[in-house]
Tab-separated table of C-alpha atoms in Angstrom:
chain	number	residue	atom	x	y	z
H	1	MET	CA	45.009	62.368	-15.643
H	2	MET	CA	41.106	62.384	-14.964
H	3	ILE	CA	40.986	58.615	-15.482
H	4	GLY	CA	43.732	57.852	-12.959
H	5	THR	CA	42.256	60.182	-10.211
H	6	ILE	CA	38.773	58.200	-10.491
H	7	ALA	CA	40.685	54.984	-10.127
H	8	VAL	CA	42.443	56.230	-6.886
H	9	ILE	CA	38.980	57.273	-5.464
H	10	LEU	CA	37.203	53.981	-6.229
H	11	SER	CA	40.217	52.024	-4.733
H	12	SER	CA	40.059	54.036	-1.678
H	13	ALA	CA	36.357	53.426	-1.127
H	14	ALA	CA	36.603	49.646	-1.685
H	15	ALA	CA	39.425	49.491	0.781
H	16	THR	CA	37.286	51.295	3.381
H	17	THR	CA	34.250	48.973	3.054
H	18	SER	CA	36.139	45.502	2.786
H	19	SER	CA	39.364	46.350	4.829
H	20	SER	CA	41.773	44.570	2.517
H	21	ALA	CA	39.421	42.128	0.988
H	22	PHE	CA	40.345	43.502	-2.194
H	23	ALA	CA	43.736	43.928	-3.660
H	24	PHE	CA	44.310	47.302	-5.690
H	25	SER	CA	46.690	47.134	-8.830
H	26	PRO	CA	48.589	50.172	-9.537
H	27	ILE	CA	47.851	49.476	-13.222
H	28	THR	CA	44.969	52.030	-13.806
H	29	ALA	CA	42.763	49.547	-15.852
H	30	PRO	CA	41.130	47.096	-15.556
H	31	ILE	CA	40.875	46.373	-11.881
H	32	THR	CA	40.893	42.690	-10.724
H	33	THR	CA	40.001	41.534	-7.130
H	34	SER	CA	40.132	38.174	-5.092
H	35	ARG	CA	38.034	37.230	-2.197
H	36	ARG	CA	39.499	35.069	0.714
H	37	ARG	CA	37.276	33.253	3.232
H	38	LYS	CA	38.144	33.487	6.913
H	39	HIS	CA	37.553	30.796	9.270
H	40	ILE	CA	37.685	31.541	12.989
H	41	SER	CA	37.223	28.378	15.354
H	42	ILE	CA	38.382	26.808	18.578
H	43	ARG	CA	40.518	23.867	18.264
H	44	PRO	CA	40.021	21.394	21.061
H	45	ASN	CA	43.002	18.747	21.576
H	46	ASN	CA	40.608	15.964	20.725
H	47	ILE	CA	39.324	17.366	17.313
H	48	GLU	CA	40.880	16.344	14.073
H	49	TRP	CA	41.641	19.282	11.712
H	50	THR	CA	41.328	18.868	7.951
H	51	PRO	CA	41.844	21.464	5.090
H	52	ILE	CA	38.833	23.076	3.667
H	53	ILE	CA	38.908	24.331	-0.034
H	54	THR	CA	37.767	27.938	-0.652
H	55	PRO	CA	36.292	29.199	-3.836
H	56	ASP	CA	39.398	30.828	-5.009
H	57	GLY	CA	41.254	27.409	-4.798
H	58	SER	CA	43.225	28.192	-1.581
H	59	THR	CA	42.997	25.932	1.573
H	60	SER	CA	42.061	26.673	5.205
H	61	THR	CA	41.929	24.468	8.197
H	62	GLY	CA	38.696	23.122	9.618
H	63	SER	CA	37.339	20.527	12.091
H	64	SER	CA	35.982	17.108	11.456
H	65	ALA	CA	33.855	14.974	13.876
H	66	VAL	CA	35.430	13.150	16.655
H	67	PRO	CA	37.695	10.502	15.572
H	68	PRO	CA	36.011	7.016	15.036
H	69	THR	CA	38.516	5.548	17.627
H	70	THR	CA	37.121	8.031	20.377
H	71	ARG	CA	33.557	7.316	19.653
H	72	THR	CA	34.210	3.532	19.816
H	73	HIS	CA	35.833	3.929	23.177
H	74	HIS	CA	32.979	6.192	24.600
H	75	HIS	CA	30.418	3.655	23.295
H	76	ALA	CA	32.400	0.654	24.792
H	77	THR	CA	32.359	2.356	28.075
H	78	THR	CA	28.629	3.292	28.091
H	79	THR	CA	27.854	-0.375	27.182
H	80	ARG	CA	29.943	-1.762	29.916
H	81	LEU	CA	28.374	0.775	32.494
H	82	GLN	CA	24.888	-0.363	31.351
H	83	SER	CA	25.715	-4.042	31.574
H	84	SER	CA	26.906	-3.383	35.100
H	85	LEU	CA	23.690	-1.810	36.228
H	86	LEU	CA	21.640	-4.854	35.047
H	87	PRO	CA	20.956	-7.672	37.552
H	88	THR	CA	22.591	-11.090	36.497
H	89	SER	CA	21.024	-14.307	37.129
H	90	GLU	CA	23.427	-15.031	39.903
H	91	SER	CA	22.587	-11.837	41.730
H	92	ILE	CA	18.844	-12.703	41.487
H	93	THR	CA	19.366	-16.203	42.671
H	94	THR	CA	21.380	-14.720	45.690
H	95	LEU	CA	18.571	-12.250	46.576
H	96	LEU	CA	15.852	-14.683	46.357
H	97	SER	CA	17.706	-17.386	48.526
H	98	THR	CA	18.444	-14.613	51.050
H	99	LEU	CA	14.771	-13.420	51.165
H	100	PHE	CA	13.300	-16.847	51.288
H	101	GLN	CA	15.881	-18.784	53.615
H	102	ASN	CA	14.086	-21.075	56.001
H	103	THR	CA	16.333	-20.065	58.976
H	104	GLY	CA	15.066	-16.538	59.038
H	105	ASN	CA	17.502	-13.640	60.039
H	106	VAL	CA	16.669	-11.819	56.566
H	107	PRO	CA	18.293	-8.427	56.477
H	108	PHE	CA	15.879	-5.771	57.819
H	109	LEU	CA	15.966	-3.460	54.756
H	110	LEU	CA	15.037	-6.187	52.489
H	111	SER	CA	12.355	-7.332	54.669
H	112	LEU	CA	10.953	-3.888	54.907
H	113	LEU	CA	11.178	-3.433	51.203
H	114	LEU	CA	9.359	-6.512	50.413
H	115	ASN	CA	6.735	-6.032	52.801
H	116	THR	CA	6.211	-2.513	51.573
H	117	VAL	CA	5.699	-3.796	48.107
H	118	LEU	CA	3.313	-6.575	49.440
H	119	PHE	CA	1.111	-4.444	51.487
H	120	THR	CA	0.886	-1.827	48.993
H	121	SER	CA	-0.276	-4.417	46.351
H	122	LEU	CA	-2.694	-5.770	48.909
H	123	ARG	CA	-3.883	-2.560	50.183
H	124	PRO	CA	-7.571	-2.588	48.944
H	125	LYS	CA	-8.068	-5.889	50.635
H	126	LEU	CA	-6.219	-5.035	53.769
H	127	MET	CA	-8.124	-1.966	54.311
H	128	THR	CA	-11.290	-3.741	54.625
H	129	MET	CA	-9.628	-5.552	57.503
H	130	LEU	CA	-7.682	-2.975	59.181
H	131	THR	CA	-7.937	0.657	60.141
H	132	PRO	CA	-5.346	3.012	58.610
H	133	SER	CA	-3.170	2.996	61.785
H	134	GLY	CA	-3.754	-0.901	61.933
H	135	TYR	CA	-2.397	-1.174	58.642
H	136	LEU	CA	0.838	0.658	59.297
H	137	CYS	CA	1.110	-1.577	62.566
H	138	SER	CA	0.584	-4.615	60.519
H	139	LEU	CA	3.342	-3.451	57.976
H	140	ALA	CA	5.797	-3.006	60.921
H	141	LEU	CA	4.758	-6.566	62.387
H	142	GLY	CA	5.198	-8.147	59.115
H	143	THR	CA	8.735	-6.595	58.545
H	144	VAL	CA	9.597	-7.818	62.109
H	145	LEU	CA	8.433	-11.460	61.510
H	146	TRP	CA	10.035	-11.613	58.039
H	147	THR	CA	13.220	-10.313	59.452
H	148	THR	CA	13.307	-12.856	62.284
H	149	LEU	CA	11.528	-16.031	61.089
H	150	GLY	CA	11.374	-15.489	57.331
H	151	TRP	CA	8.712	-16.275	55.111
H	152	ARG	CA	7.434	-19.207	57.014
H	153	GLY	CA	6.616	-17.301	60.213
H	154	TRP	CA	5.295	-14.581	58.059
H	155	THR	CA	2.691	-16.643	56.518
H	156	VAL	CA	1.568	-18.098	59.756
H	157	CYS	CA	0.590	-14.706	60.958
H	158	VAL	CA	-1.012	-13.622	57.598
H	159	LEU	CA	-3.119	-16.812	57.808
H	160	TYR	CA	-4.179	-15.998	61.466
H	161	LEU	CA	-5.178	-12.551	60.070
H	162	PHE	CA	-7.281	-13.845	57.191
H	163	LEU	CA	-8.934	-16.689	59.092
H	164	GLY	CA	-9.738	-14.276	62.145
H	165	GLN	CA	-11.433	-11.661	59.772
H	166	LEU	CA	-13.227	-14.524	58.078
H	167	VAL	CA	-14.887	-15.976	61.169
H	168	THR	CA	-15.616	-12.337	62.501
H	169	LYS	CA	-17.905	-11.863	59.532
H	170	ILE	CA	-19.867	-14.958	60.243
H	171	GLY	CA	-23.429	-13.760	61.392
H	172	PHE	CA	-22.195	-10.132	61.575
H	173	GLU	CA	-25.420	-8.699	61.016
H	174	GLU	CA	-27.299	-10.611	63.702
H	175	LYS	CA	-24.332	-9.961	66.104
H	176	GLU	CA	-24.516	-6.251	65.301
H	177	SER	CA	-28.143	-6.219	65.911
H	178	LEU	CA	-27.464	-7.679	69.270
H	179	GLY	CA	-24.840	-5.217	70.087
H	180	ILE	CA	-22.212	-7.951	70.440
H	181	ALA	CA	-20.321	-7.597	67.124
H	182	GLU	CA	-16.819	-6.339	66.890
H	183	GLY	CA	-16.668	-2.467	66.616
H	184	ARG	CA	-15.572	-0.692	63.301
H	185	GLY	CA	-17.241	-3.409	61.220
H	186	GLY	CA	-14.647	-5.958	62.467
H	187	ARG	CA	-11.694	-3.763	61.386
H	188	ARG	CA	-8.638	-4.169	63.497
H	189	GLY	CA	-6.583	-1.305	64.777
H	190	PRO	CA	-3.166	-0.920	66.383
H	191	GLU	CA	-4.336	-2.126	69.786
H	192	ASN	CA	-5.901	-5.357	68.059
H	193	VAL	CA	-2.575	-5.882	66.057
H	194	TRP	CA	-0.083	-5.804	69.066
H	195	GLY	CA	-2.601	-7.220	71.641
H	196	SER	CA	-2.563	-10.307	69.397
H	197	ALA	CA	0.899	-10.650	68.153
H	198	PHE	CA	3.313	-8.793	70.742
H	199	THR	CA	3.814	-12.121	72.366
H	200	GLY	CA	4.575	-13.856	69.068
H	201	SER	CA	6.872	-11.108	68.115
H	202	LEU	CA	8.948	-11.453	71.389
H	203	CYS	CA	9.223	-15.323	70.610
H	204	ALA	CA	10.163	-14.612	67.051
H	205	ILE	CA	12.968	-12.080	67.955
H	206	ALA	CA	14.448	-14.595	70.629
H	207	ALA	CA	14.406	-17.418	68.178
H	208	ALA	CA	16.302	-15.134	65.490
H	209	ILE	CA	18.866	-14.313	68.333
H	210	SER	CA	19.422	-18.013	69.070
H	211	VAL	CA	20.006	-18.895	65.321
H	212	LYS	CA	22.326	-15.873	64.717
H	213	SER	CA	24.341	-16.046	67.705
H	214	GLY	CA	24.522	-19.894	68.050
H	215	VAL	CA	23.522	-19.343	71.712
H	216	ASP	CA	20.132	-20.227	73.200
H	217	ALA	CA	18.278	-17.133	74.152
H	218	LEU	CA	17.709	-17.220	77.851
H	219	GLY	CA	18.759	-20.814	77.775
H	220	ILE	CA	15.781	-21.757	75.545
H	221	SER	CA	16.491	-23.307	72.215
H	222	ASN	CA	15.398	-21.941	68.917
H	223	ASP	CA	12.763	-24.685	68.247
H	224	VAL	CA	11.040	-23.987	71.678
H	225	TRP	CA	10.744	-20.206	70.821
H	226	VAL	CA	9.485	-21.115	67.457
H	227	LEU	CA	6.926	-23.449	69.110
H	228	GLY	CA	5.982	-20.637	71.523
H	229	TYR	CA	5.497	-18.248	68.495
H	230	VAL	CA	3.091	-20.766	66.737
H	231	ALA	CA	1.116	-21.418	69.858
H	232	SER	CA	0.550	-17.779	70.772
H	233	LEU	CA	-1.087	-17.093	67.353
H	234	ALA	CA	-2.951	-20.307	67.448
H	235	THR	CA	-4.159	-19.315	70.963
H	236	LYS	CA	-5.454	-15.950	69.604
H	237	LEU	CA	-7.123	-17.579	66.705
H	238	ALA	CA	-8.762	-20.189	68.849
H	239	ASP	CA	-10.130	-17.458	71.146
H	240	THR	CA	-11.336	-15.639	68.104
H	241	PHE	CA	-13.103	-18.764	66.777
H	242	ALA	CA	-14.819	-19.439	70.116
H	243	SER	CA	-15.939	-16.057	70.561
H	244	GLU	CA	-17.190	-15.400	67.144
H	245	ILE	CA	-18.840	-18.740	66.592
H	246	GLY	CA	-20.361	-18.768	70.070
H	247	LYS	CA	-21.892	-15.353	69.467
H	248	ALA	CA	-23.376	-16.345	66.291
H	249	TYR	CA	-24.536	-19.839	66.832
H	250	GLY	CA	-24.192	-20.482	70.676
H	251	LYS	CA	-27.526	-22.042	71.809
H	252	THR	CA	-26.741	-22.040	75.325
H	253	THR	CA	-24.005	-19.880	76.949
H	254	PHE	CA	-22.909	-20.064	80.574
H	255	LEU	CA	-20.175	-18.683	82.810
H	256	ILE	CA	-17.140	-20.713	83.108
H	257	THR	CA	-16.938	-19.934	86.769
H	258	ASN	CA	-20.434	-21.105	88.046
H	259	LEU	CA	-21.852	-22.650	84.720
H	260	LYS	CA	-25.125	-20.156	85.166
H	261	SER	CA	-26.787	-19.474	82.015
H	262	VAL	CA	-25.906	-15.895	80.476
H	263	PRO	CA	-26.687	-14.093	77.317
H	264	ARG	CA	-24.457	-14.616	74.387
H	265	GLY	CA	-21.489	-12.027	74.406
H	266	THR	CA	-20.966	-11.929	78.181
H	267	GLU	CA	-17.439	-11.645	79.225
H	268	GLY	CA	-16.351	-15.100	80.391
H	269	ALA	CA	-19.333	-16.907	78.884
H	270	ILE	CA	-18.556	-20.250	77.076
H	271	SER	CA	-20.791	-22.477	74.787
H	272	LEU	CA	-20.496	-25.857	73.198
H	273	GLU	CA	-20.384	-24.430	69.727
H	274	GLY	CA	-17.764	-21.914	70.716
H	275	THR	CA	-15.637	-24.328	72.471
H	276	LEU	CA	-15.597	-26.886	69.654
H	277	ALA	CA	-14.753	-24.025	67.266
H	278	SER	CA	-11.729	-22.923	69.506
H	279	VAL	CA	-10.261	-26.425	68.811
H	280	VAL	CA	-10.820	-26.004	65.131
H	281	GLY	CA	-9.048	-22.632	65.203
H	282	GLY	CA	-6.166	-23.639	67.141
H	283	LEU	CA	-5.717	-26.930	65.226
H	284	SER	CA	-5.928	-25.083	61.791
H	285	LEU	CA	-3.036	-22.677	62.332
H	286	SER	CA	-0.880	-25.320	64.256
H	287	ALA	CA	-1.308	-27.689	61.359
H	288	TYR	CA	-0.385	-25.192	58.684
H	289	ALA	CA	2.802	-24.429	60.636
H	290	TYR	CA	3.455	-28.123	60.819
H	291	LEU	CA	2.255	-29.417	57.437
H	292	GLY	CA	2.233	-26.260	55.278
H	293	VAL	CA	5.499	-24.679	56.071
H	294	GLY	CA	7.428	-26.836	58.375
H	295	LEU	CA	7.791	-24.322	61.147
H	296	ILE	CA	6.932	-27.114	63.589
H	297	SER	CA	9.073	-29.932	63.100
H	298	SER	CA	6.974	-32.818	64.600
H	299	LEU	CA	3.518	-34.144	65.081
H	300	GLU	CA	4.024	-33.985	68.732
H	301	GLY	CA	4.638	-30.452	68.434
H	302	LEU	CA	1.444	-29.902	66.515
H	303	GLY	CA	-0.342	-31.551	69.379
H	304	VAL	CA	1.317	-29.348	71.939
H	305	ALA	CA	0.590	-26.179	70.054
H	306	THR	CA	-3.220	-27.118	69.702
H	307	PHE	CA	-3.589	-28.121	73.384
H	308	ALA	CA	-1.865	-25.086	74.646
H	309	ALA	CA	-4.237	-22.815	72.427
H	310	PHE	CA	-7.266	-24.608	73.936
H	311	PHE	CA	-6.093	-24.602	77.501
H	312	ALA	CA	-5.052	-20.771	77.029
H	313	THR	CA	-8.503	-19.932	75.556
H	314	MET	CA	-10.302	-21.228	78.749
H	315	CYS	CA	-8.155	-19.278	80.733
H	316	GLU	CA	-8.942	-16.258	78.725
H	317	SER	CA	-12.634	-16.981	79.708
H	318	LEU	CA	-11.726	-17.400	83.354
H	319	ILE	CA	-9.988	-14.026	83.407
H	320	GLY	CA	-12.903	-12.402	81.474
H	321	ALA	CA	-15.362	-13.721	84.017
H	322	THR	CA	-13.310	-12.934	87.158
H	323	LEU	CA	-11.550	-9.724	86.343
H	324	GLN	CA	-12.760	-7.950	83.262
H	325	GLU	CA	-15.317	-5.060	83.812
H	326	LYS	CA	-15.036	-5.381	87.464
H	327	GLU	CA	-14.212	-2.650	89.788
H	328	GLY	CA	-10.661	-1.648	90.118
H	329	PHE	CA	-9.812	-3.484	86.901
H	330	GLY	CA	-10.760	-0.712	84.269
H	331	TRP	CA	-7.368	-1.189	82.624
H	332	MET	CA	-8.240	-4.978	81.941
H	333	THR	CA	-9.197	-4.235	78.416
H	334	ASN	CA	-9.905	-6.686	75.646
H	335	GLU	CA	-6.419	-6.083	74.236
H	336	VAL	CA	-4.730	-6.636	77.597
H	337	VAL	CA	-6.684	-9.942	78.040
H	338	ASN	CA	-5.650	-10.854	74.466
H	339	PHE	CA	-1.998	-10.210	75.688
H	340	PHE	CA	-2.190	-12.371	78.786
H	341	ASN	CA	-4.153	-15.059	76.671
H	342	THR	CA	-1.361	-15.299	74.013
H	343	LEU	CA	1.266	-15.169	76.879
H	344	ILE	CA	-0.322	-18.110	78.529
H	345	GLY	CA	-0.529	-20.265	75.303
H	346	ALA	CA	3.091	-19.497	74.348
H	347	ALA	CA	4.311	-20.308	78.023
H	348	VAL	CA	2.289	-23.535	78.193
H	349	ALA	CA	3.533	-24.721	74.705
H	350	MET	CA	7.155	-23.865	75.582
H	351	ALA	CA	7.003	-25.672	78.970
H	352	MET	CA	5.573	-28.623	77.262
H	353	GLY	CA	8.178	-28.578	74.593
H	354	VAL	CA	11.081	-28.599	77.198
H	355	LEU	CA	9.418	-30.939	79.717
H	356	VAL	CA	7.454	-33.435	77.626
H	357	LEU	CA	9.101	-33.407	74.253
H	358	GLY	CA	12.612	-32.814	75.528
H	359	MET	CA	13.299	-29.939	73.147
């Protein structure tokens, strides 16, 4: 009786702690137990369930990894997605042909992106030539030119900028000591950028409109607008060459209006050295447009652009001698004079293109 009572007490305690983990036998001795493992898991639809053998030999259901077929499908999808994101040789060729087409009319966003990359890579050099605001205006100008005339028109303007900066540095210390050097160490600001290139930008836009629409803008053909563009920049470069070389090496300078001798750097003054330099400057840019990139299509066009640049430079000296720094003409700044200078050069070249060359 005592033994049976002890067996009942032990059985009750075990049942309390294990909650049916042990099975009690009515036979008083010996007591045998068996343990079962519980598996609680969530079964997603895409999981494969396989039996797991427990220590007592029974089986329960567990999960295996994602089926191989599913993994293969996901891998194939990822591979196709990655492949679709990589540029193909055909897409690269199409992009390059669009960016470097000779006819211009390049998409604006592509031009902006390309100019941003180019200006960023050349920033250390450009910041020695331009003020911060001049740098941003040059970026805008470059975008407009690449959009309208493409890489050929863009490189003509870039050549103008570099040659103009180069000639400005000639004899700079001597010119600075005489007080006739360009301000800011020769660095160009927004007023210089647009005073020199605003006329050219208008010609470039008109040329692009003519090409895209197939209708001559204002009744003037695309070739004539392009000639005006080249002549406007050639005019400004001719003026820069004349001014900077004349101030550095001019032995005798005189007013264009009365031929009286005046100091170097006087508005409206000309010299033999500066006059010859103006021809070199105008010819250099026109020759590049003709021989270098084919923006001008004929040798006659080269001659017209060079002549127009020289003629407009002489007109600029005349404007400087008669109007600039005169009472009532305070608005006639160097930048305004530059605009009229380039406008005259473009107008003369375009008129000769139509009347003389029959363009």
